[in-house]
Amino acid sequence: DQQVKQNSPSLSVQEGRISILNCDYTNSMFDYFLWYKKYPAEGPTFLISISSIKDKNEDGRFTVFLNKSAKHLSLHIVPSQPGDSAVYFCAASPYSGGGADGLTFGKGTHLIIQP
Amino acid sequence: GAVVSQHPSRVICKSGTSVKIECRSLDFQATTMFWYRQFPKQSLMLMATSNEGSKATYEQGVEKDKFLINHASLTLSTLTVTSAHPEDSSFYICSAAQEETQYFGPGTRLLVL
């Protein structure tokens, strides 16, 4: 049973445009959500996170939106750059304090930025 | 800041031998570290939670006698794959928690022949 779902295995976006990556979750105990960027044969790199008490968090070109009632979050990257091409994982955790719980990951979305 | 290292980055071993993978938080202390595994074209799957000074907590389906975890200090956790078999070949990644956020190591590619 996939508790964190990224339904788009891949996404192609033109350079300079907005990239929107989506993530849905089923476990209502999830309270903290993170986005990671990953290249093949490397560990994930943390991008941005959001706690369930917020509906938006912004950091530079990256913005994460959370719709708790819909159990949906999205990552917006604007403007998209060639270096953004990678696999993006959505991850969720039951608690927002202490980092004491393992993350549940989605299957990832391969973002391809076209020049 | 928040750098996590793993060693080795790649290891090839014979079936039946044991392999130790080290995970270190370089610039922060982590009371909790995590071990994940990733099969080709699949997501990262949590194997176990490593707590400094206490026993690790394993996820369902992960054999604790096969994947030995030691978290001897606030900056080091080790994963030992005992009596490795070809089906243990995978990409193993650790993370260290700093408050709510987990920072990941670069991963270790294990190939068991």
PDB file of C-alpha atoms in Angstrom:
ATOM      1  CA  ASP A   1       0.000   0.000   0.000  1.00  0.00           C
ATOM      2  CA  GLN A   2       1.611   3.193  -1.222  1.00  0.00           C
ATOM      3  CA  GLN A   3       1.146   5.815   1.474  1.00  0.00           C
ATOM      4  CA  VAL A   4       2.937   8.522  -0.486  1.00  0.00           C
ATOM      5  CA  LYS A   5       2.151   8.707  -4.163  1.00  0.00           C
ATOM      6  CA  GLN A   6       3.805  10.572  -6.960  1.00  0.00           C
ATOM      7  CA  ASN A   7       1.669   9.686  -9.925  1.00  0.00           C
ATOM      8  CA  SER A   8       3.818  11.266 -12.598  1.00  0.00           C
ATOM      9  CA  PRO A   9       6.943   9.194 -13.231  1.00  0.00           C
ATOM     10  CA  SER A  10       8.325  11.954 -15.409  1.00  0.00           C
ATOM     11  CA  LEU A  11       7.729  15.583 -16.284  1.00  0.00           C
ATOM     12  CA  SER A  12       9.238  17.658 -19.065  1.00  0.00           C
ATOM     13  CA  VAL A  13       9.334  21.454 -18.714  1.00  0.00           C
ATOM     14  CA  GLN A  14      10.893  24.155 -20.815  1.00  0.00           C
ATOM     15  CA  GLU A  15      13.709  26.167 -19.288  1.00  0.00           C
ATOM     16  CA  GLY A  16      12.441  29.340 -17.650  1.00  0.00           C
ATOM     17  CA  ARG A  17       8.916  28.021 -17.138  1.00  0.00           C
ATOM     18  CA  ILE A  18       7.372  26.757 -13.920  1.00  0.00           C
ATOM     19  CA  SER A  19       7.775  23.122 -12.883  1.00  0.00           C
ATOM     20  CA  ILE A  20       5.007  21.701 -10.712  1.00  0.00           C
ATOM     21  CA  LEU A  21       5.537  18.357  -9.060  1.00  0.00           C
ATOM     22  CA  ASN A  22       2.662  16.737  -7.262  1.00  0.00           C
ATOM     23  CA  CYS A  23       2.409  14.371  -4.333  1.00  0.00           C
ATOM     24  CA  ASP A  24      -0.555  12.744  -2.603  1.00  0.00           C
ATOM     25  CA  TYR A  25      -0.623  10.889   0.664  1.00  0.00           C
ATOM     26  CA  THR A  26      -3.095   8.617   2.385  1.00  0.00           C
ATOM     27  CA  ASN A  27      -1.880   8.444   5.980  1.00  0.00           C
ATOM     28  CA  SER A  28      -3.579  11.151   8.022  1.00  0.00           C
ATOM     29  CA  MET A  29      -0.888  10.761  10.690  1.00  0.00           C
ATOM     30  CA  PHE A  30       1.670  12.380   8.438  1.00  0.00           C
ATOM     31  CA  ASP A  31       2.514  15.768   9.848  1.00  0.00           C
ATOM     32  CA  TYR A  32       5.684  16.842   8.146  1.00  0.00           C
ATOM     33  CA  PHE A  33       6.563  16.760   4.474  1.00  0.00           C
ATOM     34  CA  LEU A  34       9.831  17.122   2.626  1.00  0.00           C
ATOM     35  CA  TRP A  35      11.056  17.291  -0.937  1.00  0.00           C
ATOM     36  CA  TYR A  36      14.369  15.826  -1.975  1.00  0.00           C
ATOM     37  CA  LYS A  37      16.280  15.975  -5.228  1.00  0.00           C
ATOM     38  CA  LYS A  38      18.286  12.962  -6.283  1.00  0.00           C
ATOM     39  CA  TYR A  39      20.787  12.107  -8.971  1.00  0.00           C
ATOM     40  CA  PRO A  40      21.555   8.474  -9.891  1.00  0.00           C
ATOM     41  CA  ALA A  41      23.888   6.678  -7.479  1.00  0.00           C
ATOM     42  CA  GLU A  42      23.817   9.604  -5.027  1.00  0.00           C
ATOM     43  CA  GLY A  43      21.970  10.270  -1.808  1.00  0.00           C
ATOM     44  CA  PRO A  44      18.937  12.576  -1.824  1.00  0.00           C
ATOM     45  CA  THR A  45      19.565  16.267  -1.286  1.00  0.00           C
ATOM     46  CA  PHE A  46      17.121  18.123   0.919  1.00  0.00           C
ATOM     47  CA  LEU A  47      15.268  20.927  -0.853  1.00  0.00           C
ATOM     48  CA  ILE A  48      12.422  22.208   1.239  1.00  0.00           C
ATOM     49  CA  SER A  49       9.950  21.070   3.858  1.00  0.00           C
ATOM     50  CA  ILE A  50       6.611  22.034   5.308  1.00  0.00           C
ATOM     51  CA  SER A  51       4.822  21.327   8.537  1.00  0.00           C
ATOM     52  CA  SER A  52       1.106  20.571   8.565  1.00  0.00           C
ATOM     53  CA  ILE A  53       0.396  23.791  10.432  1.00  0.00           C
ATOM     54  CA  LYS A  54       1.334  25.729   7.321  1.00  0.00           C
ATOM     55  CA  ASP A  55      -0.022  25.698   3.803  1.00  0.00           C
ATOM     56  CA  LYS A  56       2.933  27.276   2.061  1.00  0.00           C
ATOM     57  CA  ASN A  57       6.667  27.490   2.454  1.00  0.00           C
ATOM     58  CA  GLU A  58       8.995  29.321   0.129  1.00  0.00           C
ATOM     59  CA  ASP A  59      12.755  29.193  -0.311  1.00  0.00           C
ATOM     60  CA  GLY A  60      14.199  30.974  -3.300  1.00  0.00           C
ATOM     61  CA  ARG A  61      12.942  29.347  -6.491  1.00  0.00           C
ATOM     62  CA  PHE A  62      11.239  26.551  -4.551  1.00  0.00           C
ATOM     63  CA  THR A  63       7.785  26.761  -3.029  1.00  0.00           C
ATOM     64  CA  VAL A  64       5.886  23.914  -1.423  1.00  0.00           C
ATOM     65  CA  PHE A  65       2.120  24.050  -1.039  1.00  0.00           C
ATOM     66  CA  LEU A  66       0.184  21.802   1.297  1.00  0.00           C
ATOM     67  CA  ASN A  67      -3.538  21.101   1.088  1.00  0.00           C
ATOM     68  CA  LYS A  68      -4.140  19.026   4.168  1.00  0.00           C
ATOM     69  CA  SER A  69      -7.835  18.416   3.549  1.00  0.00           C
ATOM     70  CA  ALA A  70      -7.025  16.985   0.126  1.00  0.00           C
ATOM     71  CA  LYS A  71      -3.885  15.222   1.417  1.00  0.00           C
ATOM     72  CA  HIS A  72      -1.988  16.807  -1.412  1.00  0.00           C
ATOM     73  CA  LEU A  73       1.214  18.752  -1.718  1.00  0.00           C
ATOM     74  CA  SER A  74       3.082  20.231  -4.600  1.00  0.00           C
ATOM     75  CA  LEU A  75       6.520  21.612  -5.292  1.00  0.00           C
ATOM     76  CA  HIS A  76       6.825  24.607  -7.574  1.00  0.00           C
ATOM     77  CA  ILE A  77      10.129  25.506  -9.149  1.00  0.00           C
ATOM     78  CA  VAL A  78      10.268  28.834 -10.930  1.00  0.00           C
ATOM     79  CA  PRO A  79      12.045  29.620 -13.121  1.00  0.00           C
ATOM     80  CA  SER A  80      13.163  26.133 -14.053  1.00  0.00           C
ATOM     81  CA  GLN A  81      16.823  25.740 -14.885  1.00  0.00           C
ATOM     82  CA  PRO A  82      18.740  22.944 -16.652  1.00  0.00           C
ATOM     83  CA  GLY A  83      20.439  22.024 -13.367  1.00  0.00           C
ATOM     84  CA  ASP A  84      17.029  21.198 -11.939  1.00  0.00           C
ATOM     85  CA  SER A  85      16.863  18.059 -14.078  1.00  0.00           C
ATOM     86  CA  ALA A  86      16.825  15.194 -11.568  1.00  0.00           C
ATOM     87  CA  VAL A  87      14.462  12.837  -9.782  1.00  0.00           C
ATOM     88  CA  TYR A  88      12.376  14.535  -7.109  1.00  0.00           C
ATOM     89  CA  PHE A  89      11.089  12.570  -4.152  1.00  0.00           C
ATOM     90  CA  CYS A  90       8.263  13.570  -1.889  1.00  0.00           C
ATOM     91  CA  ALA A  91       8.623  12.241   1.663  1.00  0.00           C
ATOM     92  CA  ALA A  92       6.423  12.307   4.754  1.00  0.00           C
ATOM     93  CA  SER A  93       6.805  11.771   8.461  1.00  0.00           C
ATOM     94  CA  PRO A  94       4.281  11.408  11.289  1.00  0.00           C
ATOM     95  CA  TYR A  95       5.889  13.997  13.535  1.00  0.00           C
ATOM     96  CA  SER A  96       7.195  17.492  13.050  1.00  0.00           C
ATOM     97  CA  GLY A  97       9.484  17.515  16.055  1.00  0.00           C
ATOM     98  CA  GLY A  98      12.699  15.728  16.881  1.00  0.00           C
ATOM     99  CA  GLY A  99      13.234  14.044  13.543  1.00  0.00           C
ATOM    100  CA  ALA A 100      12.653  10.774  15.322  1.00  0.00           C
ATOM    101  CA  ASP A 101      10.727   9.000  12.617  1.00  0.00           C
ATOM    102  CA  GLY A 102      11.772   7.451   9.370  1.00  0.00           C
ATOM    103  CA  LEU A 103      10.471   8.929   6.180  1.00  0.00           C
ATOM    104  CA  THR A 104       8.028   7.356   3.787  1.00  0.00           C
ATOM    105  CA  PHE A 105       8.993   8.190   0.241  1.00  0.00           C
ATOM    106  CA  GLY A 106       7.045   8.402  -2.972  1.00  0.00           C
ATOM    107  CA  LYS A 107       8.415   6.715  -6.067  1.00  0.00           C
ATOM    108  CA  GLY A 108       9.796   9.921  -7.464  1.00  0.00           C
ATOM    109  CA  THR A 109       9.215  12.110 -10.494  1.00  0.00           C
ATOM    110  CA  HIS A 110      11.929  12.513 -13.077  1.00  0.00           C
ATOM    111  CA  LEU A 111      11.998  16.194 -14.010  1.00  0.00           C
ATOM    112  CA  ILE A 112      13.562  17.037 -17.339  1.00  0.00           C
ATOM    113  CA  ILE A 113      14.247  20.664 -18.136  1.00  0.00           C
ATOM    114  CA  GLN A 114      14.449  21.279 -21.844  1.00  0.00           C
ATOM    115  CA  PRO A 115      16.509  24.180 -23.194  1.00  0.00           C
TER     116      PRO A 115
ATOM    117  CA  GLY B   1      26.265  22.593   7.181  1.00  0.00           C
ATOM    118  CA  ALA B   2      24.388  19.300   7.743  1.00  0.00           C
ATOM    119  CA  VAL B   3      26.817  17.074   5.884  1.00  0.00           C
ATOM    120  CA  VAL B   4      26.558  13.303   6.110  1.00  0.00           C
ATOM    121  CA  SER B   5      29.217  10.982   4.787  1.00  0.00           C
ATOM    122  CA  GLN B   6      29.159   7.278   4.027  1.00  0.00           C
ATOM    123  CA  HIS B   7      31.979   4.834   3.576  1.00  0.00           C
ATOM    124  CA  PRO B   8      32.615   2.950   1.404  1.00  0.00           C
ATOM    125  CA  SER B   9      30.865   4.401  -1.619  1.00  0.00           C
ATOM    126  CA  ARG B  10      31.044   1.109  -3.431  1.00  0.00           C
ATOM    127  CA  VAL B  11      31.843  -2.434  -2.355  1.00  0.00           C
ATOM    128  CA  ILE B  12      31.956  -5.769  -4.110  1.00  0.00           C
ATOM    129  CA  CYS B  13      32.079  -8.882  -1.966  1.00  0.00           C
ATOM    130  CA  LYS B  14      31.711 -12.618  -2.220  1.00  0.00           C
ATOM    131  CA  SER B  15      28.583 -14.386  -1.120  1.00  0.00           C
ATOM    132  CA  GLY B  16      28.740 -15.371   2.538  1.00  0.00           C
ATOM    133  CA  THR B  17      31.008 -12.563   3.670  1.00  0.00           C
ATOM    134  CA  SER B  18      30.038  -9.604   5.840  1.00  0.00           C
ATOM    135  CA  VAL B  19      30.215  -5.965   4.852  1.00  0.00           C
ATOM    136  CA  LYS B  20      30.262  -2.931   7.140  1.00  0.00           C
ATOM    137  CA  ILE B  21      29.007   0.461   6.005  1.00  0.00           C
ATOM    138  CA  GLU B  22      29.721   3.584   8.043  1.00  0.00           C
ATOM    139  CA  CYS B  23      27.547   6.662   8.245  1.00  0.00           C
ATOM    140  CA  ARG B  24      28.858   9.857   9.832  1.00  0.00           C
ATOM    141  CA  SER B  25      27.328  13.244  10.499  1.00  0.00           C
ATOM    142  CA  LEU B  26      30.270  15.568   9.956  1.00  0.00           C
ATOM    143  CA  ASP B  27      29.126  18.895  11.347  1.00  0.00           C
ATOM    144  CA  PHE B  28      26.298  18.093  13.711  1.00  0.00           C
ATOM    145  CA  GLN B  29      25.332  15.539  16.297  1.00  0.00           C
ATOM    146  CA  ALA B  30      22.523  13.167  15.500  1.00  0.00           C
ATOM    147  CA  THR B  31      20.821  11.129  18.191  1.00  0.00           C
ATOM    148  CA  THR B  32      18.853   9.416  15.463  1.00  0.00           C
ATOM    149  CA  MET B  33      20.103   8.048  12.181  1.00  0.00           C
ATOM    150  CA  PHE B  34      18.236   6.027   9.607  1.00  0.00           C
ATOM    151  CA  TRP B  35      19.136   3.365   7.100  1.00  0.00           C
ATOM    152  CA  TYR B  36      17.362   3.104   3.761  1.00  0.00           C
ATOM    153  CA  ARG B  37      17.657   0.826   0.808  1.00  0.00           C
ATOM    154  CA  GLN B  38      16.896   1.528  -2.810  1.00  0.00           C
ATOM    155  CA  PHE B  39      16.436  -1.052  -5.524  1.00  0.00           C
ATOM    156  CA  PRO B  40      16.841  -0.007  -9.158  1.00  0.00           C
ATOM    157  CA  LYS B  41      14.087   2.309 -10.354  1.00  0.00           C
ATOM    158  CA  GLN B  42      12.306   2.102  -7.031  1.00  0.00           C
ATOM    159  CA  SER B  43      11.850   4.412  -4.107  1.00  0.00           C
ATOM    160  CA  LEU B  44      13.885   4.518  -0.941  1.00  0.00           C
ATOM    161  CA  MET B  45      12.610   2.109   1.663  1.00  0.00           C
ATOM    162  CA  LEU B  46      13.264   2.607   5.350  1.00  0.00           C
ATOM    163  CA  MET B  47      15.088  -0.365   6.856  1.00  0.00           C
ATOM    164  CA  ALA B  48      15.722   0.714  10.422  1.00  0.00           C
ATOM    165  CA  THR B  49      16.015   3.585  12.858  1.00  0.00           C
ATOM    166  CA  SER B  50      19.297   3.806  14.696  1.00  0.00           C
ATOM    167  CA  ASN B  51      19.256   5.485  18.112  1.00  0.00           C
ATOM    168  CA  GLU B  52      22.461   6.433  19.869  1.00  0.00           C
ATOM    169  CA  GLY B  53      23.055   4.234  22.870  1.00  0.00           C
ATOM    170  CA  SER B  54      20.125   1.909  22.325  1.00  0.00           C
ATOM    171  CA  LYS B  55      18.982  -0.861  20.048  1.00  0.00           C
ATOM    172  CA  ALA B  56      17.899  -0.125  16.532  1.00  0.00           C
ATOM    173  CA  THR B  57      14.262  -0.325  15.530  1.00  0.00           C
ATOM    174  CA  TYR B  58      13.697  -2.382  12.406  1.00  0.00           C
ATOM    175  CA  GLU B  59      10.908  -2.076   9.887  1.00  0.00           C
ATOM    176  CA  GLN B  60       8.671  -5.028   9.226  1.00  0.00           C
ATOM    177  CA  GLY B  61      10.332  -7.562   6.983  1.00  0.00           C
ATOM    178  CA  VAL B  62      13.882  -6.457   7.717  1.00  0.00           C
ATOM    179  CA  GLU B  63      15.943  -9.138   9.435  1.00  0.00           C
ATOM    180  CA  LYS B  64      17.748  -7.627  12.405  1.00  0.00           C
ATOM    181  CA  ASP B  65      20.212 -10.515  12.598  1.00  0.00           C
ATOM    182  CA  LYS B  66      21.185  -9.974   9.013  1.00  0.00           C
ATOM    183  CA  PHE B  67      21.427  -6.192   9.079  1.00  0.00           C
ATOM    184  CA  LEU B  68      23.283  -5.324  12.273  1.00  0.00           C
ATOM    185  CA  ILE B  69      23.138  -1.687  13.266  1.00  0.00           C
ATOM    186  CA  ASN B  70      25.355   0.009  15.809  1.00  0.00           C
ATOM    187  CA  HIS B  71      25.060   3.659  16.816  1.00  0.00           C
ATOM    188  CA  ALA B  72      28.022   4.029  19.138  1.00  0.00           C
ATOM    189  CA  SER B  73      28.278   7.804  19.126  1.00  0.00           C
ATOM    190  CA  LEU B  74      26.273  10.879  18.197  1.00  0.00           C
ATOM    191  CA  THR B  75      28.084  11.111  14.872  1.00  0.00           C
ATOM    192  CA  LEU B  76      28.492   7.511  13.765  1.00  0.00           C
ATOM    193  CA  SER B  77      26.164   4.665  12.865  1.00  0.00           C
ATOM    194  CA  THR B  78      27.240   1.459  11.175  1.00  0.00           C
ATOM    195  CA  LEU B  79      25.290  -1.088   9.179  1.00  0.00           C
ATOM    196  CA  THR B  80      26.768  -4.556   8.816  1.00  0.00           C
ATOM    197  CA  VAL B  81      25.299  -6.850   6.210  1.00  0.00           C
ATOM    198  CA  THR B  82      26.098 -10.297   7.556  1.00  0.00           C
ATOM    199  CA  SER B  83      26.502 -13.371   5.374  1.00  0.00           C
ATOM    200  CA  ALA B  84      25.691 -11.336   2.306  1.00  0.00           C
ATOM    201  CA  HIS B  85      23.911 -12.939  -0.627  1.00  0.00           C
ATOM    202  CA  PRO B  86      23.350 -11.692  -4.177  1.00  0.00           C
ATOM    203  CA  GLU B  87      19.817 -10.590  -3.302  1.00  0.00           C
ATOM    204  CA  ASP B  88      21.339  -8.143  -0.798  1.00  0.00           C
ATOM    205  CA  SER B  89      22.902  -6.264  -3.688  1.00  0.00           C
ATOM    206  CA  SER B  90      21.403  -2.806  -3.516  1.00  0.00           C
ATOM    207  CA  PHE B  91      22.038   0.867  -2.868  1.00  0.00           C
ATOM    208  CA  TYR B  92      22.162   1.563   0.858  1.00  0.00           C
ATOM    209  CA  ILE B  93      21.707   5.123   2.071  1.00  0.00           C
ATOM    210  CA  CYS B  94      21.843   6.530   5.564  1.00  0.00           C
ATOM    211  CA  SER B  95      20.435   9.743   6.917  1.00  0.00           C
ATOM    212  CA  ALA B  96      20.966  11.744  10.076  1.00  0.00           C
ATOM    213  CA  ALA B  97      18.262  13.802  11.683  1.00  0.00           C
ATOM    214  CA  GLN B  98      18.802  17.420  12.628  1.00  0.00           C
ATOM    215  CA  GLU B  99      15.572  18.493  14.266  1.00  0.00           C
ATOM    216  CA  GLU B 100      12.804  17.650  11.804  1.00  0.00           C
ATOM    217  CA  THR B 101      14.925  17.287   8.716  1.00  0.00           C
ATOM    218  CA  GLN B 102      16.906  14.274   7.609  1.00  0.00           C
ATOM    219  CA  TYR B 103      20.118  14.782   5.698  1.00  0.00           C
ATOM    220  CA  PHE B 104      21.313  11.943   3.569  1.00  0.00           C
ATOM    221  CA  GLY B 105      24.682  10.434   2.902  1.00  0.00           C
ATOM    222  CA  PRO B 106      25.879   9.802  -0.657  1.00  0.00           C
ATOM    223  CA  GLY B 107      24.972   6.114  -0.503  1.00  0.00           C
ATOM    224  CA  THR B 108      26.855   2.828  -0.762  1.00  0.00           C
ATOM    225  CA  ARG B 109      26.498   0.545  -3.756  1.00  0.00           C
ATOM    226  CA  LEU B 110      26.800  -3.078  -2.613  1.00  0.00           C
ATOM    227  CA  LEU B 111      27.314  -5.855  -5.121  1.00  0.00           C
ATOM    228  CA  VAL B 112      27.395  -9.404  -3.821  1.00  0.00           C
ATOM    229  CA  LEU B 113      28.810 -11.961  -6.219  1.00  0.00           C
TER     230      LEU B 113
END
